[in-house]
GROMACS .gro file of C-alpha atoms in nm:
model
  219
    1MET     CA    1   4.825   9.015  -9.014
    2THR     CA    2   4.858   9.055  -8.651
    3LYS     CA    3   4.887   9.396  -8.391
    4PHE     CA    4   5.071   9.414  -8.115
    5LYS     CA    5   4.944   9.640  -7.811
    6CYS     CA    6   4.989   9.706  -7.479
    7ILE     CA    7   4.768   9.738  -7.212
    8PRO     CA    8   4.851   9.921  -6.906
    9LEU     CA    9   4.637   9.848  -6.638
   10PHE     CA   10   4.664  10.043  -6.254
   11PHE     CA   11   4.518   9.832  -5.941
   12LEU     CA   12   4.506   9.997  -5.587
   13ILE     CA   13   4.448   9.776  -5.366
   14VAL     CA   14   4.424   9.882  -4.984
   15PHE     CA   15   4.378   9.709  -4.718
   16THR     CA   16   4.178   9.904  -4.478
   17PHE     CA   17   4.262   9.894  -4.107
   18PHE     CA   18   4.107  10.203  -3.908
   19GLN     CA   19   4.296  10.323  -3.604
   20PRO     CA   20   4.280  10.583  -3.359
   21LEU     CA   21   4.514  10.605  -3.124
   22PHE     CA   22   4.448  10.851  -2.864
   23SER     CA   23   4.717  10.934  -2.641
   24GLN     CA   24   4.706  10.866  -2.280
   25SER     CA   25   4.403  11.110  -2.159
   26GLN     CA   26   4.323  11.084  -1.778
   27ASN     CA   27   3.950  11.228  -1.858
   28SER     CA   28   3.701  10.913  -1.935
   29GLY     CA   29   3.483  11.167  -2.066
   30LEU     CA   30   3.744  11.376  -2.303
   31ALA     CA   31   3.838  11.027  -2.411
   32GLN     CA   32   3.508  10.851  -2.523
   33TRP     CA   33   3.396  11.220  -2.703
   34GLU     CA   34   3.649  11.143  -2.940
   35VAL     CA   35   3.608  10.797  -2.972
   36LEU     CA   36   3.284  10.869  -3.133
   37ILE     CA   37   3.386  11.196  -3.333
   38THR     CA   38   3.668  10.968  -3.478
   39ARG     CA   39   3.469  10.668  -3.503
   40GLN     CA   40   3.306  10.886  -3.832
   41ILE     CA   41   3.611  10.998  -4.014
   42LYS     CA   42   3.694  10.716  -4.254
   43TYR     CA   43   4.044  10.742  -4.530
   44PRO     CA   44   3.902  10.956  -4.751
   45ILE     CA   45   3.833  10.741  -5.137
   46GLU     CA   46   4.030  11.023  -5.322
   47ALA     CA   47   4.312  11.019  -5.126
   48LEU     CA   48   4.362  10.668  -5.122
   49ARG     CA   49   4.364  10.659  -5.499
   50ALA     CA   50   4.580  10.982  -5.509
   51ARG     CA   51   4.801  10.815  -5.197
   52LYS     CA   52   4.713  11.178  -5.037
   53GLU     CA   53   4.826  11.210  -4.632
   54GLY     CA   54   4.680  11.459  -4.462
   55VAL     CA   55   4.762  11.643  -4.099
   56VAL     CA   56   4.350  11.869  -3.996
   57VAL     CA   57   4.361  12.037  -3.676
   58VAL     CA   58   4.025  12.154  -3.494
   59SER     CA   59   4.036  12.440  -3.301
   60LEU     CA   60   3.819  12.454  -3.047
   61GLY     CA   61   3.652  12.824  -2.850
   62THR     CA   62   3.568  12.819  -2.504
   63ASP     CA   63   3.391  13.058  -2.279
   64GLU     CA   64   3.451  13.150  -1.929
   65LYS     CA   65   3.289  12.894  -1.781
   66GLY     CA   66   3.477  12.621  -2.012
   67ASN     CA   67   3.098  12.566  -2.280
   68LEU     CA   68   3.238  12.518  -2.641
   69GLY     CA   69   3.194  12.811  -2.800
   70GLU     CA   70   3.308  12.825  -3.215
   71ILE     CA   71   3.511  12.500  -3.399
   72ASN     CA   72   3.675  12.609  -3.622
   73LEU     CA   73   4.025  12.436  -3.929
   74GLU     CA   74   4.290  12.603  -3.764
   75LYS     CA   75   4.521  12.378  -4.023
   76LYS     CA   76   4.366  12.219  -4.335
   77ALA     CA   77   4.451  11.954  -4.533
   78ALA     CA   78   4.234  11.904  -4.840
   79PRO     CA   79   3.908  11.943  -4.832
   80TYR     CA   80   3.852  11.565  -4.833
   81PHE     CA   81   4.027  11.563  -4.539
   82ASP     CA   82   3.924  11.847  -4.363
   83ASP     CA   83   3.509  11.835  -4.427
   84GLN     CA   84   3.411  11.525  -4.302
   85VAL     CA   85   3.657  11.597  -3.976
   86LEU     CA   86   3.502  11.927  -3.955
   87ALA     CA   87   3.124  11.810  -3.969
   88ALA     CA   88   3.256  11.561  -3.681
   89VAL     CA   89   3.338  11.762  -3.463
   90GLU     CA   90   3.043  11.972  -3.524
   91SER     CA   91   2.781  11.646  -3.499
   92MET     CA   92   2.953  11.582  -3.104
   93ARG     CA   93   2.886  11.913  -2.999
   94HIS     CA   94   2.655  11.876  -2.792
   95LEU     CA   95   2.744  11.611  -2.575
   96TRP     CA   96   3.078  11.865  -2.466
   97SER     CA   97   3.087  11.916  -2.110
   98PRO     CA   98   3.309  12.148  -1.930
   99ASN     CA   99   3.454  11.920  -1.689
  100MET     CA  100   3.686  11.779  -1.995
  101LEU     CA  101   3.929  12.088  -1.980
  102GLU     CA  102   4.000  11.909  -1.686
  103ASP     CA  103   4.316  12.154  -1.541
  104ARG     CA  104   4.336  12.324  -1.807
  105LYS     CA  105   4.196  12.724  -1.821
  106ALA     CA  106   3.784  12.809  -1.916
  107GLY     CA  107   3.798  13.078  -2.218
  108GLY     CA  108   4.071  12.988  -2.419
  109THR     CA  109   4.132  12.800  -2.754
  110TYR     CA  110   4.179  12.445  -2.782
  111PHE     CA  111   4.299  12.228  -3.038
  112LEU     CA  112   4.218  11.858  -3.205
  113VAL     CA  113   4.477  11.728  -3.420
  114TYR     CA  114   4.407  11.391  -3.701
  115ASN     CA  115   4.714  11.259  -3.871
  116PHE     CA  116   4.589  11.031  -4.223
  117ILE     CA  117   4.855  10.803  -4.242
  118MET     CA  118   4.895  10.581  -4.543
  119ILE     CA  119   5.146  10.344  -4.444
  120GLN     CA  120   5.241  10.133  -4.785
  121GLU     CA  121   5.562   9.931  -4.776
  122GLY     CA  122   5.889   9.992  -4.764
  123THR     CA  123   5.796  10.291  -4.625
  124SER     CA  124   5.871  10.406  -4.226
  125GLY     CA  125   5.629  10.561  -3.936
  126LYS     CA  126   5.688  10.797  -3.761
  127GLN     CA  127   5.739  10.595  -3.439
  128GLU     CA  128   6.006  10.404  -3.666
  129ARG     CA  129   6.153  10.713  -3.761
  130ILE     CA  130   6.218  10.838  -3.373
  131LYS     CA  131   6.367  10.571  -3.321
  132SER     CA  132   6.565  10.551  -3.584
  133ALA     CA  133   6.705  10.964  -3.389
  134ILE     CA  134   6.773  10.809  -3.113
  135ASN     CA  135   6.952  10.542  -3.243
  136LEU     CA  136   7.165  10.781  -3.430
  137ILE     CA  137   7.226  11.033  -3.118
  138GLN     CA  138   7.321  10.752  -2.900
  139LYS     CA  139   7.609  10.661  -3.172
  140GLY     CA  140   7.734  11.051  -3.185
  141LYS     CA  141   7.546  11.139  -3.525
  142ALA     CA  142   7.360  11.432  -3.390
  143ASP     CA  143   7.348  11.594  -3.724
  144LYS     CA  144   7.196  11.358  -3.905
  145ALA     CA  145   6.899  11.284  -3.568
  146LEU     CA  146   6.838  11.629  -3.663
  147LYS     CA  147   6.765  11.580  -4.051
  148ILE     CA  148   6.475  11.331  -3.943
  149ALA     CA  149   6.368  11.588  -3.643
  150ASP     CA  150   6.328  11.859  -3.925
  151ARG     CA  151   6.113  11.636  -4.123
  152LEU     CA  152   5.913  11.528  -3.883
  153VAL     CA  153   5.823  11.884  -3.765
  154ASN     CA  154   5.770  11.954  -4.059
  155GLU     CA  155   5.486  11.744  -4.139
  156ASN     CA  156   5.304  11.809  -3.867
  157PRO     CA  157   5.468  12.062  -3.660
  158TYR     CA  158   5.137  12.015  -3.381
  159ASP     CA  159   5.339  11.700  -3.317
  160THR     CA  160   5.436  11.762  -2.915
  161LYS     CA  161   5.731  11.403  -2.920
  162SER     CA  162   5.856  11.539  -3.287
  163LEU     CA  163   5.925  11.891  -3.117
  164GLU     CA  164   6.071  11.755  -2.748
  165LEU     CA  165   6.289  11.538  -2.989
  166ARG     CA  166   6.404  11.816  -3.125
  167SER     CA  167   6.492  12.048  -2.869
  168GLN     CA  168   6.705  11.763  -2.705
  169ILE     CA  169   6.863  11.713  -3.048
  170HIS     CA  170   6.930  12.080  -3.058
  171ARG     CA  171   7.065  12.112  -2.701
  172GLN     CA  172   7.304  11.804  -2.803
  173LEU     CA  173   7.479  12.024  -3.059
  174GLY     CA  174   7.478  12.304  -2.852
  175MET     CA  175   7.215  12.539  -3.023
  176GLU     CA  176   7.072  12.667  -2.740
  177GLU     CA  177   6.796  12.876  -2.853
  178GLU     CA  178   6.692  12.670  -3.132
  179ALA     CA  179   6.654  12.391  -2.839
  180THR     CA  180   6.411  12.641  -2.597
  181THR     CA  181   6.198  12.790  -2.874
  182ASP     CA  182   6.109  12.416  -2.961
  183LEU     CA  183   6.121  12.365  -2.578
  184LEU     CA  184   5.856  12.613  -2.531
  185ALA     CA  185   5.679  12.544  -2.821
  186TYR     CA  186   5.626  12.180  -2.723
  187GLN     CA  187   5.507  12.342  -2.330
  188LYS     CA  188   5.255  12.568  -2.494
  189LEU     CA  189   5.120  12.254  -2.731
  190GLN     CA  190   5.107  12.010  -2.412
  191ILE     CA  191   4.839  12.246  -2.286
  192GLN     CA  192   4.707  12.327  -2.645
  193VAL     CA  193   4.634  12.018  -2.741
  194LEU     CA  194   4.360  11.768  -2.647
  195ASN     CA  195   4.457  11.498  -2.788
  196GLN     CA  196   4.600  11.351  -3.130
  197ILE     CA  197   4.451  11.106  -3.375
  198ASP     CA  198   4.581  10.896  -3.591
  199ILE     CA  199   4.382  10.770  -3.877
  200LYS     CA  200   4.618  10.523  -4.066
  201VAL     CA  201   4.544  10.252  -4.393
  202PHE     CA  202   4.818   9.998  -4.477
  203GLY     CA  203   4.788   9.992  -4.852
  204GLN     CA  204   4.952   9.880  -5.215
  205VAL     CA  205   4.940  10.076  -5.569
  206SER     CA  206   5.041   9.890  -5.817
  207THR     CA  207   5.072   9.864  -6.209
  208ARG     CA  208   5.073   9.573  -6.452
  209GLN     CA  209   5.104   9.617  -6.847
  210VAL     CA  210   4.927   9.348  -7.025
  211THR     CA  211   5.056   9.275  -7.406
  212GLY     CA  212   4.779   9.096  -7.601
  213THR     CA  213   4.754   9.023  -8.005
  214ILE     CA  214   4.524   9.132  -8.209
  215PRO     CA  215   4.448   8.929  -8.488
  216SER     CA  216   4.332   9.182  -8.848
  217ARG     CA  217   4.048   9.098  -9.014
  218SER     CA  218   3.987   9.089  -9.364
  219PHE     CA  219   3.675   9.271  -9.517
   0.00000   0.00000   0.00000
């Protein structure tokens, strides 16, 4: 007697593409400090398997002279994201310099934002969605553009570009109060966020079904 058995096989195919993207910082010391931190951060294998993304925000407290004080997690994603980001920033504490604040006020709290992004076939990245929203605005479909902007802000409320975009859309729709709220939040983050760092991987997850025959045995 022949038995038929269907065996599901699961494959995780990941094309790791480590790409920290830094904003245009005029402070070379700050830029180098961030590079040293980001080199220690990898996309967690647990997140790859689960196809998870996340945004981790680290707060940096400074004293009256601009010296680095407390380092805390302002926004958490998951332990496998949070722990390594916090450890990486802490490991570079000794290289911090008050000059990295540039014209920002000493004694304030500032943020580093780490975006863990998993790009898969058929998905659109942030830049593509921003372009789509702008195209919709140009076509007179600001209400549809607003839905895109809302999703971007909800995914990362620390992203200044998304806030600026939504403020403009609100103003075009005559929603002045909402536009002003977004604009004020954008201006505040422009000062508070030292940098946004994108850590990307390109991957594909697939499953296959393998059908086989198991011949019967005679005993």
